[in-house]
Amino acid sequence: MTHSPETPITDDSFTIAGRVFHSRLLVGTGKYRDLEQTRQAIDASGAEIVTIAVRRTNIGQTPGEPNILDVLPPDRYTILPNTAGCYDVDSAVRTCRLARELLDGHQLVKLEVLGDQQTLFPDVVATLTAAEILVKDGFEVMVYTNDDPIMAKRLEAVGCVAVMPLAAPIGSGLGIRNRLNILTIVENAQVPILVDAGVGTASDAAVAMELGCDGVLMNTAIAAARDPILMASAMRKAIEAGREAFRAGRMAPKRFASASSPLDGLFF
């Protein structure tokens, strides 16, 4: 994990809960046409971490039904079970414990406790409570939250291994609505910061990386595109370009023009 553009370009990996990753694009598995399209899009994304909604997707809890792990094998991807669809502490904690049982003791989870069905904003009070319970229970918690720098630090303090502030409401495609808050969260974090929710297109992903985020998690932006596989490829490139731009260190914005060519030594 790094938030400094001075890191040597030879190694741009980052670490979550002791695991080293090279792809900074994390992807979800919902809303695709079928499992084959899911497989193709995620392959095109180059993602190493794939998040799965345990309450909505079969990972073994429904024998005889298609199992998403058949097309996204855990020996190839880091599976990130998530608590999508949970609106209270108890259901979120139960869902994580079920995932751990189904995945042979798997501890890395994505926690989200939602406040209401219209906005899908996080209930940050319930999220903090659930995070404390799960961390004490041995889970490695990557946590979805709002773009509040104070709450981000609170979640980090209770032991979350990554904090994932929203860019905009889940599935909205609006892009980053509050760049300054995201920047403040990044600048004060000691754990990886990954934008989660609200990305709509490649430029949104690039902006998140240019702000210094360690990664971006997305689902609808890829799955709801006219061509999900092509969009997955575009997102992969956007993440890489945005990260390179951050590391390169952008020029300082200026109010007035500045000639690209030097004024000294002109021929008249």
PDB file of C-alpha atoms in Angstrom:
ATOM      1  CA  MET A   1       0.000   0.000   0.000  1.00  0.00           C
ATOM      2  CA  THR A   2       1.346   3.392  -0.952  1.00  0.00           C
ATOM      3  CA  HIS A   3       0.022   6.897  -1.301  1.00  0.00           C
ATOM      4  CA  SER A   4       3.219   8.483  -2.583  1.00  0.00           C
ATOM      5  CA  PRO A   5       4.052   9.106  -6.246  1.00  0.00           C
ATOM      6  CA  GLU A   6       7.774   8.690  -5.455  1.00  0.00           C
ATOM      7  CA  THR A   7       7.588   4.882  -5.200  1.00  0.00           C
ATOM      8  CA  PRO A   8      10.009   3.228  -7.684  1.00  0.00           C
ATOM      9  CA  ILE A   9       8.211   2.260 -10.872  1.00  0.00           C
ATOM     10  CA  THR A  10       9.821  -1.194 -10.926  1.00  0.00           C
ATOM     11  CA  ASP A  11       7.276  -2.586  -8.437  1.00  0.00           C
ATOM     12  CA  ASP A  12       3.795  -1.170  -8.153  1.00  0.00           C
ATOM     13  CA  SER A  13       2.151  -3.955  -6.200  1.00  0.00           C
ATOM     14  CA  PHE A  14       0.044  -3.277  -3.137  1.00  0.00           C
ATOM     15  CA  THR A  15      -0.858  -5.337  -0.096  1.00  0.00           C
ATOM     16  CA  ILE A  16      -4.145  -6.161   1.601  1.00  0.00           C
ATOM     17  CA  ALA A  17      -4.083  -8.271   4.759  1.00  0.00           C
ATOM     18  CA  GLY A  18      -0.608  -9.543   3.930  1.00  0.00           C
ATOM     19  CA  ARG A  19      -1.518 -10.569   0.367  1.00  0.00           C
ATOM     20  CA  VAL A  20       0.295  -8.910  -2.523  1.00  0.00           C
ATOM     21  CA  PHE A  21      -1.720  -7.868  -5.577  1.00  0.00           C
ATOM     22  CA  HIS A  22      -0.713  -6.355  -8.897  1.00  0.00           C
ATOM     23  CA  SER A  23      -4.098  -5.545 -10.416  1.00  0.00           C
ATOM     24  CA  ARG A  24      -5.725  -2.521  -8.791  1.00  0.00           C
ATOM     25  CA  LEU A  25      -9.065  -3.253 -10.406  1.00  0.00           C
ATOM     26  CA  LEU A  26     -11.447  -5.286  -8.248  1.00  0.00           C
ATOM     27  CA  VAL A  27     -14.674  -6.523  -9.811  1.00  0.00           C
ATOM     28  CA  GLY A  28     -18.072  -7.813  -8.784  1.00  0.00           C
ATOM     29  CA  THR A  29     -20.039 -10.661 -10.296  1.00  0.00           C
ATOM     30  CA  GLY A  30     -23.650  -9.438 -10.392  1.00  0.00           C
ATOM     31  CA  LYS A  31     -25.883  -8.357 -13.305  1.00  0.00           C
ATOM     32  CA  TYR A  32     -24.141 -10.296 -16.071  1.00  0.00           C
ATOM     33  CA  ARG A  33     -26.189 -12.187 -18.682  1.00  0.00           C
ATOM     34  CA  ASP A  34     -24.860 -15.556 -17.568  1.00  0.00           C
ATOM     35  CA  LEU A  35     -21.856 -17.235 -15.975  1.00  0.00           C
ATOM     36  CA  GLU A  36     -19.961 -17.397 -19.254  1.00  0.00           C
ATOM     37  CA  GLN A  37     -20.230 -13.646 -19.792  1.00  0.00           C
ATOM     38  CA  THR A  38     -19.163 -13.189 -16.176  1.00  0.00           C
ATOM     39  CA  ARG A  39     -16.083 -15.311 -16.789  1.00  0.00           C
ATOM     40  CA  GLN A  40     -15.131 -13.502 -19.994  1.00  0.00           C
ATOM     41  CA  ALA A  41     -15.579 -10.003 -18.571  1.00  0.00           C
ATOM     42  CA  ILE A  42     -13.590 -10.734 -15.428  1.00  0.00           C
ATOM     43  CA  ASP A  43     -10.843 -12.332 -17.477  1.00  0.00           C
ATOM     44  CA  ALA A  44     -10.698  -9.202 -19.673  1.00  0.00           C
ATOM     45  CA  SER A  45     -10.513  -6.980 -16.578  1.00  0.00           C
ATOM     46  CA  GLY A  46      -7.303  -8.593 -15.377  1.00  0.00           C
ATOM     47  CA  ALA A  47      -8.679  -8.471 -11.829  1.00  0.00           C
ATOM     48  CA  GLU A  48      -7.169 -10.666  -9.141  1.00  0.00           C
ATOM     49  CA  ILE A  49      -9.816  -9.946  -6.483  1.00  0.00           C
ATOM     50  CA  VAL A  50     -13.409 -10.878  -7.289  1.00  0.00           C
ATOM     51  CA  THR A  51     -16.230 -10.041  -4.902  1.00  0.00           C
ATOM     52  CA  ILE A  52     -19.313 -12.249  -4.612  1.00  0.00           C
ATOM     53  CA  ALA A  53     -22.614 -11.445  -2.884  1.00  0.00           C
ATOM     54  CA  VAL A  54     -23.133 -14.462  -0.640  1.00  0.00           C
ATOM     55  CA  ARG A  55     -26.862 -13.793  -0.172  1.00  0.00           C
ATOM     56  CA  ARG A  56     -27.477 -13.640  -3.924  1.00  0.00           C
ATOM     57  CA  THR A  57     -24.963 -16.032  -5.480  1.00  0.00           C
ATOM     58  CA  ASN A  58     -24.399 -19.758  -5.064  1.00  0.00           C
ATOM     59  CA  ILE A  59     -20.932 -20.583  -3.760  1.00  0.00           C
ATOM     60  CA  GLY A  60     -21.975 -23.986  -2.452  1.00  0.00           C
ATOM     61  CA  GLN A  61     -24.895 -23.208  -0.175  1.00  0.00           C
ATOM     62  CA  THR A  62     -27.365 -24.489  -2.811  1.00  0.00           C
ATOM     63  CA  PRO A  63     -26.260 -27.955  -4.025  1.00  0.00           C
ATOM     64  CA  GLY A  64     -27.321 -28.815  -7.548  1.00  0.00           C
ATOM     65  CA  GLU A  65     -27.468 -25.186  -8.698  1.00  0.00           C
ATOM     66  CA  PRO A  66     -24.774 -23.555 -10.905  1.00  0.00           C
ATOM     67  CA  ASN A  67     -21.856 -22.545  -8.703  1.00  0.00           C
ATOM     68  CA  ILE A  68     -20.025 -19.352  -9.649  1.00  0.00           C
ATOM     69  CA  LEU A  69     -16.790 -20.819  -8.318  1.00  0.00           C
ATOM     70  CA  ASP A  70     -16.840 -23.233 -11.260  1.00  0.00           C
ATOM     71  CA  VAL A  71     -16.036 -20.329 -13.602  1.00  0.00           C
ATOM     72  CA  LEU A  72     -14.086 -18.233 -11.076  1.00  0.00           C
ATOM     73  CA  PRO A  73     -11.901 -20.817  -9.351  1.00  0.00           C
ATOM     74  CA  PRO A  74     -10.372 -19.770  -6.007  1.00  0.00           C
ATOM     75  CA  ASP A  75      -6.988 -21.091  -7.123  1.00  0.00           C
ATOM     76  CA  ARG A  76      -6.941 -18.341  -9.775  1.00  0.00           C
ATOM     77  CA  TYR A  77      -8.781 -15.499  -8.030  1.00  0.00           C
ATOM     78  CA  THR A  78      -8.897 -14.150  -4.505  1.00  0.00           C
ATOM     79  CA  ILE A  79     -12.562 -14.532  -3.670  1.00  0.00           C
ATOM     80  CA  LEU A  80     -13.991 -11.678  -1.635  1.00  0.00           C
ATOM     81  CA  PRO A  81     -17.366 -12.654  -0.137  1.00  0.00           C
ATOM     82  CA  ASN A  82     -19.518  -9.600   0.514  1.00  0.00           C
ATOM     83  CA  THR A  83     -22.589  -8.816   2.592  1.00  0.00           C
ATOM     84  CA  ALA A  84     -24.609  -7.064  -0.135  1.00  0.00           C
ATOM     85  CA  GLY A  85     -28.283  -7.016   0.771  1.00  0.00           C
ATOM     86  CA  CYS A  86     -27.676  -6.798   4.523  1.00  0.00           C
ATOM     87  CA  TYR A  87     -29.452  -3.993   6.399  1.00  0.00           C
ATOM     88  CA  ASP A  88     -28.501  -4.816   9.967  1.00  0.00           C
ATOM     89  CA  VAL A  89     -25.519  -5.939  11.998  1.00  0.00           C
ATOM     90  CA  ASP A  90     -26.721  -9.468  12.699  1.00  0.00           C
ATOM     91  CA  SER A  91     -27.375 -10.411   9.066  1.00  0.00           C
ATOM     92  CA  ALA A  92     -24.015  -8.988   7.962  1.00  0.00           C
ATOM     93  CA  VAL A  93     -22.113 -10.913  10.627  1.00  0.00           C
ATOM     94  CA  ARG A  94     -24.055 -14.116   9.875  1.00  0.00           C
ATOM     95  CA  THR A  95     -23.325 -13.780   6.169  1.00  0.00           C
ATOM     96  CA  CYS A  96     -19.596 -13.469   6.764  1.00  0.00           C
ATOM     97  CA  ARG A  97     -19.607 -16.505   9.025  1.00  0.00           C
ATOM     98  CA  LEU A  98     -21.503 -18.503   6.403  1.00  0.00           C
ATOM     99  CA  ALA A  99     -18.949 -17.517   3.773  1.00  0.00           C
ATOM    100  CA  ARG A 100     -16.117 -18.600   6.045  1.00  0.00           C
ATOM    101  CA  GLU A 101     -17.747 -21.997   6.485  1.00  0.00           C
ATOM    102  CA  LEU A 102     -18.427 -22.465   2.766  1.00  0.00           C
ATOM    103  CA  LEU A 103     -14.922 -21.367   1.759  1.00  0.00           C
ATOM    104  CA  ASP A 104     -12.944 -23.503   4.201  1.00  0.00           C
ATOM    105  CA  GLY A 105     -12.032 -20.900   6.772  1.00  0.00           C
ATOM    106  CA  HIS A 106     -11.657 -17.960   4.370  1.00  0.00           C
ATOM    107  CA  GLN A 107     -11.216 -14.780   6.459  1.00  0.00           C
ATOM    108  CA  LEU A 108     -11.069 -11.943   3.908  1.00  0.00           C
ATOM    109  CA  VAL A 109     -14.527 -10.365   3.493  1.00  0.00           C
ATOM    110  CA  LYS A 110     -16.131  -7.197   2.207  1.00  0.00           C
ATOM    111  CA  LEU A 111     -18.507  -5.705   4.743  1.00  0.00           C
ATOM    112  CA  GLU A 112     -21.417  -3.500   3.780  1.00  0.00           C
ATOM    113  CA  VAL A 113     -24.408  -2.706   5.978  1.00  0.00           C
ATOM    114  CA  LEU A 114     -26.920  -0.664   4.015  1.00  0.00           C
ATOM    115  CA  GLY A 115     -29.212   2.012   5.396  1.00  0.00           C
ATOM    116  CA  ASP A 116     -32.177   1.852   3.013  1.00  0.00           C
ATOM    117  CA  GLN A 117     -33.222   0.312  -0.287  1.00  0.00           C
ATOM    118  CA  GLN A 118     -33.631   3.568  -2.199  1.00  0.00           C
ATOM    119  CA  THR A 119     -30.181   5.103  -1.796  1.00  0.00           C
ATOM    120  CA  LEU A 120     -28.194   2.008  -0.743  1.00  0.00           C
ATOM    121  CA  PHE A 121     -26.060   4.368   1.305  1.00  0.00           C
ATOM    122  CA  PRO A 122     -24.167   2.655   4.105  1.00  0.00           C
ATOM    123  CA  ASP A 123     -25.517   2.730   7.645  1.00  0.00           C
ATOM    124  CA  VAL A 124     -22.205   3.853   9.069  1.00  0.00           C
ATOM    125  CA  VAL A 125     -23.149   3.279  12.714  1.00  0.00           C
ATOM    126  CA  ALA A 126     -24.178  -0.321  12.024  1.00  0.00           C
ATOM    127  CA  THR A 127     -21.153  -0.770   9.759  1.00  0.00           C
ATOM    128  CA  LEU A 128     -18.778   0.275  12.519  1.00  0.00           C
ATOM    129  CA  THR A 129     -20.460  -2.084  14.999  1.00  0.00           C
ATOM    130  CA  ALA A 130     -20.350  -5.016  12.571  1.00  0.00           C
ATOM    131  CA  ALA A 131     -16.716  -4.283  11.726  1.00  0.00           C
ATOM    132  CA  GLU A 132     -15.747  -4.421  15.401  1.00  0.00           C
ATOM    133  CA  ILE A 133     -17.500  -7.780  15.834  1.00  0.00           C
ATOM    134  CA  LEU A 134     -15.963  -9.305  12.724  1.00  0.00           C
ATOM    135  CA  VAL A 135     -12.419  -8.110  13.476  1.00  0.00           C
ATOM    136  CA  LYS A 136     -12.647  -9.612  16.971  1.00  0.00           C
ATOM    137  CA  ASP A 137     -13.876 -12.842  15.345  1.00  0.00           C
ATOM    138  CA  GLY A 138     -10.727 -13.069  13.243  1.00  0.00           C
ATOM    139  CA  PHE A 139     -12.019 -11.704   9.950  1.00  0.00           C
ATOM    140  CA  GLU A 140      -9.954  -9.497   7.654  1.00  0.00           C
ATOM    141  CA  VAL A 141     -12.493  -6.793   6.877  1.00  0.00           C
ATOM    142  CA  MET A 142     -12.548  -4.623   3.770  1.00  0.00           C
ATOM    143  CA  VAL A 143     -15.317  -2.155   4.500  1.00  0.00           C
ATOM    144  CA  TYR A 144     -17.718  -0.176   2.313  1.00  0.00           C
ATOM    145  CA  THR A 145     -18.515   3.237   3.760  1.00  0.00           C
ATOM    146  CA  ASN A 146     -19.438   6.785   2.819  1.00  0.00           C
ATOM    147  CA  ASP A 147     -16.877   9.394   1.800  1.00  0.00           C
ATOM    148  CA  ASP A 148     -16.486  10.786   5.328  1.00  0.00           C
ATOM    149  CA  PRO A 149     -12.814  11.101   6.355  1.00  0.00           C
ATOM    150  CA  ILE A 150     -13.699  10.810  10.060  1.00  0.00           C
ATOM    151  CA  MET A 151     -15.579   7.542   9.614  1.00  0.00           C
ATOM    152  CA  ALA A 152     -12.766   6.221   7.422  1.00  0.00           C
ATOM    153  CA  LYS A 153     -10.311   6.725  10.289  1.00  0.00           C
ATOM    154  CA  ARG A 154     -12.720   5.138  12.774  1.00  0.00           C
ATOM    155  CA  LEU A 155     -13.012   2.031  10.620  1.00  0.00           C
ATOM    156  CA  GLU A 156      -9.255   1.885  10.212  1.00  0.00           C
ATOM    157  CA  ALA A 157      -8.839   2.224  13.991  1.00  0.00           C
ATOM    158  CA  VAL A 158     -11.047  -0.785  14.750  1.00  0.00           C
ATOM    159  CA  GLY A 159      -8.841  -2.948  12.534  1.00  0.00           C
ATOM    160  CA  CYS A 160     -10.306  -2.970   9.025  1.00  0.00           C
ATOM    161  CA  VAL A 161      -7.637  -4.005   6.505  1.00  0.00           C
ATOM    162  CA  ALA A 162      -8.977  -1.697   3.769  1.00  0.00           C
ATOM    163  CA  VAL A 163     -11.467   1.176   3.667  1.00  0.00           C
ATOM    164  CA  MET A 164     -13.720   1.519   0.615  1.00  0.00           C
ATOM    165  CA  PRO A 165     -15.485   4.890   0.361  1.00  0.00           C
ATOM    166  CA  LEU A 166     -18.211   5.298  -2.242  1.00  0.00           C
ATOM    167  CA  ALA A 167     -17.733   7.542  -5.245  1.00  0.00           C
ATOM    168  CA  ALA A 168     -21.505   7.870  -5.656  1.00  0.00           C
ATOM    169  CA  PRO A 169     -24.561   5.710  -4.886  1.00  0.00           C
ATOM    170  CA  ILE A 170     -24.242   2.020  -5.793  1.00  0.00           C
ATOM    171  CA  GLY A 171     -25.047   1.393  -9.447  1.00  0.00           C
ATOM    172  CA  SER A 172     -25.559   5.083 -10.252  1.00  0.00           C
ATOM    173  CA  GLY A 173     -22.617   5.520 -12.622  1.00  0.00           C
ATOM    174  CA  LEU A 174     -22.244   9.136 -11.520  1.00  0.00           C
ATOM    175  CA  GLY A 175     -18.504   9.006 -10.896  1.00  0.00           C
ATOM    176  CA  ILE A 176     -16.695  10.621  -7.981  1.00  0.00           C
ATOM    177  CA  ARG A 177     -18.995  13.276  -6.525  1.00  0.00           C
ATOM    178  CA  ASN A 178     -16.616  14.579  -3.854  1.00  0.00           C
ATOM    179  CA  ARG A 179     -13.005  14.424  -4.926  1.00  0.00           C
ATOM    180  CA  LEU A 180     -11.772  16.458  -1.970  1.00  0.00           C
ATOM    181  CA  ASN A 181     -13.202  14.040   0.579  1.00  0.00           C
ATOM    182  CA  ILE A 182     -11.651  11.071  -1.227  1.00  0.00           C
ATOM    183  CA  LEU A 183      -8.333  12.901  -1.357  1.00  0.00           C
ATOM    184  CA  THR A 184      -8.498  13.651   2.384  1.00  0.00           C
ATOM    185  CA  ILE A 185      -9.233  10.008   3.150  1.00  0.00           C
ATOM    186  CA  VAL A 186      -6.289   8.886   1.011  1.00  0.00           C
ATOM    187  CA  GLU A 187      -3.864  11.393   2.530  1.00  0.00           C
ATOM    188  CA  ASN A 188      -4.631  10.311   6.097  1.00  0.00           C
ATOM    189  CA  ALA A 189      -4.878   6.542   5.654  1.00  0.00           C
ATOM    190  CA  GLN A 190      -2.512   3.860   6.880  1.00  0.00           C
ATOM    191  CA  VAL A 191      -4.454   1.087   5.115  1.00  0.00           C
ATOM    192  CA  PRO A 192      -5.372   0.724   1.438  1.00  0.00           C
ATOM    193  CA  ILE A 193      -8.156   2.987   0.188  1.00  0.00           C
ATOM    194  CA  LEU A 194     -10.273   1.658  -2.668  1.00  0.00           C
ATOM    195  CA  VAL A 195     -13.131   3.559  -4.257  1.00  0.00           C
ATOM    196  CA  ASP A 196     -16.230   1.380  -4.211  1.00  0.00           C
ATOM    197  CA  ALA A 197     -19.553   2.131  -5.943  1.00  0.00           C
ATOM    198  CA  GLY A 198     -20.675   4.795  -8.387  1.00  0.00           C
ATOM    199  CA  VAL A 199     -18.054   4.473 -11.123  1.00  0.00           C
ATOM    200  CA  GLY A 200     -19.666   4.721 -14.564  1.00  0.00           C
ATOM    201  CA  THR A 201     -16.932   4.753 -17.164  1.00  0.00           C
ATOM    202  CA  ALA A 202     -13.197   4.554 -17.658  1.00  0.00           C
ATOM    203  CA  SER A 203     -12.495   8.213 -16.911  1.00  0.00           C
ATOM    204  CA  ASP A 204     -14.107   7.814 -13.465  1.00  0.00           C
ATOM    205  CA  ALA A 205     -11.726   4.982 -12.656  1.00  0.00           C
ATOM    206  CA  ALA A 206      -8.758   7.016 -13.867  1.00  0.00           C
ATOM    207  CA  VAL A 207      -9.751   9.958 -11.642  1.00  0.00           C
ATOM    208  CA  ALA A 208      -9.873   7.706  -8.582  1.00  0.00           C
ATOM    209  CA  MET A 209      -6.380   6.457  -9.298  1.00  0.00           C
ATOM    210  CA  GLU A 210      -5.073   9.968  -9.998  1.00  0.00           C
ATOM    211  CA  LEU A 211      -6.253  10.956  -6.507  1.00  0.00           C
ATOM    212  CA  GLY A 212      -3.954   8.297  -5.078  1.00  0.00           C
ATOM    213  CA  CYS A 213      -6.450   5.540  -4.319  1.00  0.00           C
ATOM    214  CA  ASP A 214      -4.953   2.069  -4.127  1.00  0.00           C
ATOM    215  CA  GLY A 215      -7.655   0.582  -6.301  1.00  0.00           C
ATOM    216  CA  VAL A 216     -11.246   0.676  -7.513  1.00  0.00           C
ATOM    217  CA  LEU A 217     -14.009  -1.889  -7.072  1.00  0.00           C
ATOM    218  CA  MET A 218     -16.806  -1.897  -9.631  1.00  0.00           C
ATOM    219  CA  ASN A 219     -19.576  -4.103 -10.956  1.00  0.00           C
ATOM    220  CA  THR A 220     -22.434  -2.292 -12.705  1.00  0.00           C
ATOM    221  CA  ALA A 221     -20.123  -0.083 -14.778  1.00  0.00           C
ATOM    222  CA  ILE A 222     -18.873  -3.211 -16.516  1.00  0.00           C
ATOM    223  CA  ALA A 223     -21.882  -5.532 -16.344  1.00  0.00           C
ATOM    224  CA  ALA A 224     -24.410  -2.917 -17.526  1.00  0.00           C
ATOM    225  CA  ALA A 225     -22.287  -1.697 -20.446  1.00  0.00           C
ATOM    226  CA  ARG A 226     -23.474  -2.496 -23.964  1.00  0.00           C
ATOM    227  CA  ASP A 227     -20.341  -4.641 -24.345  1.00  0.00           C
ATOM    228  CA  PRO A 228     -19.244  -5.745 -20.857  1.00  0.00           C
ATOM    229  CA  ILE A 229     -16.123  -7.526 -22.070  1.00  0.00           C
ATOM    230  CA  LEU A 230     -14.875  -4.481 -23.965  1.00  0.00           C
ATOM    231  CA  MET A 231     -15.722  -2.224 -21.006  1.00  0.00           C
ATOM    232  CA  ALA A 232     -13.784  -4.519 -18.688  1.00  0.00           C
ATOM    233  CA  SER A 233     -10.761  -4.086 -20.920  1.00  0.00           C
ATOM    234  CA  ALA A 234     -11.246  -0.309 -20.951  1.00  0.00           C
ATOM    235  CA  MET A 235     -11.441  -0.219 -17.152  1.00  0.00           C
ATOM    236  CA  ARG A 236      -8.256  -2.229 -16.871  1.00  0.00           C
ATOM    237  CA  LYS A 237      -6.416   0.308 -19.024  1.00  0.00           C
ATOM    238  CA  ALA A 238      -7.968   3.271 -17.203  1.00  0.00           C
ATOM    239  CA  ILE A 239      -6.805   1.964 -13.840  1.00  0.00           C
ATOM    240  CA  GLU A 240      -3.289   1.499 -15.185  1.00  0.00           C
ATOM    241  CA  ALA A 241      -3.216   4.947 -16.833  1.00  0.00           C
ATOM    242  CA  GLY A 242      -4.598   6.722 -13.777  1.00  0.00           C
ATOM    243  CA  ARG A 243      -2.086   5.015 -11.517  1.00  0.00           C
ATOM    244  CA  GLU A 244       0.800   5.923 -13.818  1.00  0.00           C
ATOM    245  CA  ALA A 245      -0.380   9.541 -13.938  1.00  0.00           C
ATOM    246  CA  PHE A 246      -0.470   9.661 -10.127  1.00  0.00           C
ATOM    247  CA  ARG A 247       3.020   8.231  -9.878  1.00  0.00           C
ATOM    248  CA  ALA A 248       4.328  10.579 -12.556  1.00  0.00           C
ATOM    249  CA  GLY A 249       3.115  13.608 -10.564  1.00  0.00           C
ATOM    250  CA  ARG A 250       0.845  15.914 -12.512  1.00  0.00           C
ATOM    251  CA  MET A 251       1.840  19.461 -13.381  1.00  0.00           C
ATOM    252  CA  ALA A 252       0.584  22.210 -11.091  1.00  0.00           C
ATOM    253  CA  PRO A 253      -2.608  23.843 -12.415  1.00  0.00           C
ATOM    254  CA  LYS A 254      -2.149  27.468 -13.465  1.00  0.00           C
ATOM    255  CA  ARG A 255      -4.641  30.259 -13.955  1.00  0.00           C
ATOM    256  CA  PHE A 256      -2.981  31.722 -17.050  1.00  0.00           C
ATOM    257  CA  ALA A 257      -1.265  30.336 -20.120  1.00  0.00           C
ATOM    258  CA  SER A 258       2.326  29.177 -20.074  1.00  0.00           C
ATOM    259  CA  ALA A 259       4.121  28.775 -23.402  1.00  0.00           C
ATOM    260  CA  SER A 260       5.299  25.251 -24.155  1.00  0.00           C
ATOM    261  CA  SER A 261       8.321  26.549 -26.085  1.00  0.00           C
ATOM    262  CA  PRO A 262      11.054  28.583 -24.363  1.00  0.00           C
ATOM    263  CA  LEU A 263      11.225  32.307 -25.010  1.00  0.00           C
ATOM    264  CA  ASP A 264      15.040  32.513 -24.799  1.00  0.00           C
ATOM    265  CA  GLY A 265      17.105  32.247 -27.987  1.00  0.00           C
ATOM    266  CA  LEU A 266      14.357  33.238 -30.418  1.00  0.00           C
ATOM    267  CA  PHE A 267      15.342  34.014 -33.983  1.00  0.00           C
ATOM    268  CA  PHE A 268      13.954  37.230 -35.454  1.00  0.00           C
TER     269      PHE A 268
END
